Coordinates of C-alpha atoms in Angstrom, one line a residue:
X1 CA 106.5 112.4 131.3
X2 CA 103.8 110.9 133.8
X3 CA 100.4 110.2 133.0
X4 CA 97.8 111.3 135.9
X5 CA 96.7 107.9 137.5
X6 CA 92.5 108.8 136.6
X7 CA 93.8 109.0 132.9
X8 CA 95.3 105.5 133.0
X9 CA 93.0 102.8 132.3
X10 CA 94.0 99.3 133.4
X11 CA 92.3 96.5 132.2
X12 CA 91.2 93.7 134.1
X13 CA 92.4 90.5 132.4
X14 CA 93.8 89.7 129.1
X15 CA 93.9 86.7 127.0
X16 CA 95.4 86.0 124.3
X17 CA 95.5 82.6 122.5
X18 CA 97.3 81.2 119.9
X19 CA 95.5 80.7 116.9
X20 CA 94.7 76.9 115.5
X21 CA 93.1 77.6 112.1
X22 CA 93.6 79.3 109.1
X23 CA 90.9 81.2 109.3
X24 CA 91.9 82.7 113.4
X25 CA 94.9 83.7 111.6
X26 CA 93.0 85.2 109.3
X27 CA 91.3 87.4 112.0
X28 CA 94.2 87.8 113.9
X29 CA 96.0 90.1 111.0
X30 CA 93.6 92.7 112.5
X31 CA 92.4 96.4 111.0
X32 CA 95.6 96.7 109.5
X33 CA 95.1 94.3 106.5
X34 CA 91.8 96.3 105.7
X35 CA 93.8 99.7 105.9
X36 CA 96.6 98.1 103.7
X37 CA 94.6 96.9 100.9
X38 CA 92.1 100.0 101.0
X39 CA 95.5 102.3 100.7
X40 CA 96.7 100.5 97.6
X41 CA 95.9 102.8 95.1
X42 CA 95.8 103.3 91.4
X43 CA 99.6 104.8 91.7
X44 CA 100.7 101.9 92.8
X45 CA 99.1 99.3 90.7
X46 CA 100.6 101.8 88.1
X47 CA 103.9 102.2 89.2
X48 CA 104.5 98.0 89.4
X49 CA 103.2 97.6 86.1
X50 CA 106.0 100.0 84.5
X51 CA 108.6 98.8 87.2
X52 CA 107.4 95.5 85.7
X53 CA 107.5 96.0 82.3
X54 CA 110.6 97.9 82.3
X55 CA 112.5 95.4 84.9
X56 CA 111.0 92.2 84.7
X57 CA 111.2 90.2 88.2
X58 CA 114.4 91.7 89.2
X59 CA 112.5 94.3 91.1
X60 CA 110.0 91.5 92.4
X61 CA 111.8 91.9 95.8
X62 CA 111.0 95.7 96.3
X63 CA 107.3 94.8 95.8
X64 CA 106.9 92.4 98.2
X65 CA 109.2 94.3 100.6
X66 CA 107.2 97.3 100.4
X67 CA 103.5 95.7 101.1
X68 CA 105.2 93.8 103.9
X69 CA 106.8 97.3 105.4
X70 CA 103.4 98.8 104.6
X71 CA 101.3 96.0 106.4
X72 CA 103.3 96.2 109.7
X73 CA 103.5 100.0 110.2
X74 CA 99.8 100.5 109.7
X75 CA 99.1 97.2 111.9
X76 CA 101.2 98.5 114.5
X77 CA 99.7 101.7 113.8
X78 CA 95.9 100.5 114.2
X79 CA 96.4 98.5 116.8
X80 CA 98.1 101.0 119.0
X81 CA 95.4 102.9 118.4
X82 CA 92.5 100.2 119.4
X83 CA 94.4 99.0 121.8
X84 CA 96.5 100.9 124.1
X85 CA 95.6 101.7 128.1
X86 CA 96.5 105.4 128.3
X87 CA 94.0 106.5 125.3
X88 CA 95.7 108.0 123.4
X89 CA 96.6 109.2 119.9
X90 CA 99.4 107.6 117.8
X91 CA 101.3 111.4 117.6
X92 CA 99.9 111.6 122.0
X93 CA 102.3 108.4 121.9
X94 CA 105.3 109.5 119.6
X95 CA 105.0 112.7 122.5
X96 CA 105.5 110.4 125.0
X97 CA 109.0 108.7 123.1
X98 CA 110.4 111.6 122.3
X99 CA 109.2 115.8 123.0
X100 CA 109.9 117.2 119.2
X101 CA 109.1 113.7 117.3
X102 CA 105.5 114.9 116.4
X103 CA 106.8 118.6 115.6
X104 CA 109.5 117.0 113.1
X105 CA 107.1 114.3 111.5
X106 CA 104.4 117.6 111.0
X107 CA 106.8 119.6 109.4
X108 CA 108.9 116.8 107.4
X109 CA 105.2 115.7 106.1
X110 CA 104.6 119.3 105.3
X111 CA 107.8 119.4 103.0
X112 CA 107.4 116.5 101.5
X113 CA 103.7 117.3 100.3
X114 CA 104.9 120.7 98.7
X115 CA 107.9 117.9 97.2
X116 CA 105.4 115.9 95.8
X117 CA 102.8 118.6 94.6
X118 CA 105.7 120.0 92.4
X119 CA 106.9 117.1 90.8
X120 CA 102.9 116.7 90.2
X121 CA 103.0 120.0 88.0
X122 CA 106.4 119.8 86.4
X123 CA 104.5 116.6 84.8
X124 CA 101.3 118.4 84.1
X125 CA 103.8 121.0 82.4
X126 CA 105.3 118.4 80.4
X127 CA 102.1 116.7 79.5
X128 CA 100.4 119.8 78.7
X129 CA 103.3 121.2 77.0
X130 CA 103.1 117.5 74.3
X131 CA 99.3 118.1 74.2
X132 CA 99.5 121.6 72.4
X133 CA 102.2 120.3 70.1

């Protein structure tokens, strides 16, 4: 799929240097260390206290795999976003890999939110069902 040549963007000259200090690496992590720590919730703080208490450090590996999975998607995610000549979205962009890849991430997102919303209230059953014991 082509992009009409008044749509594409170029830019002039880019620069990039390697960084020297802590504190340019730092900077360099970009937006996505911001998102990553503002979407660490109270679920998760919760789930790796029980995983904790239950497990110990033998699940001390999934934690640190997960945050590091987490960082790099929503890097690669901002940045793409910032960052990229055609201007475009990030779904504009998973169009242009592949036709149906938006279509299936909409509706496999759609499932999994009715997935998750009724696990939610088989627990508010439960719960509810203990509370008027």
């Amino acid at each position: 799929m082509s992009v009409p040549e008044e749509k594409v963007i170029q830019p002039t000259q880019i620069i990039t240097k390697t960084p020297s200090s802590f504190w340019q690496y730092l900077i360099s992590f970009g937006p996505g260390i911001v998102m990553v720590l503002s979407w660490l919730g109270a679920g998760d703080l919760v789930d790796m206290s029980v995983s904790g208490a239950h497990y110990g450090y033998n699940l001390m590996w999934g934690l640190v795999l997960a945050l590091v999975l987490r960082y790099i998607l929503v890097n690669v995610i901002s940045k793409y976003a910032l960052c990229n000549v055609h201007q475009e979205t990030i779904f504009q962009g998973y169009k242009r890999l592949y036709k149906y890849l938006p279509l299936f991430l909409g509706v496999a997102s759609l499932f999994l939110a009715h997935f998750y919303a009724a696990i939610f209230l088989k627990g508010l059953e439960k719960l509810s069902g203990n509370l008027a014991r």
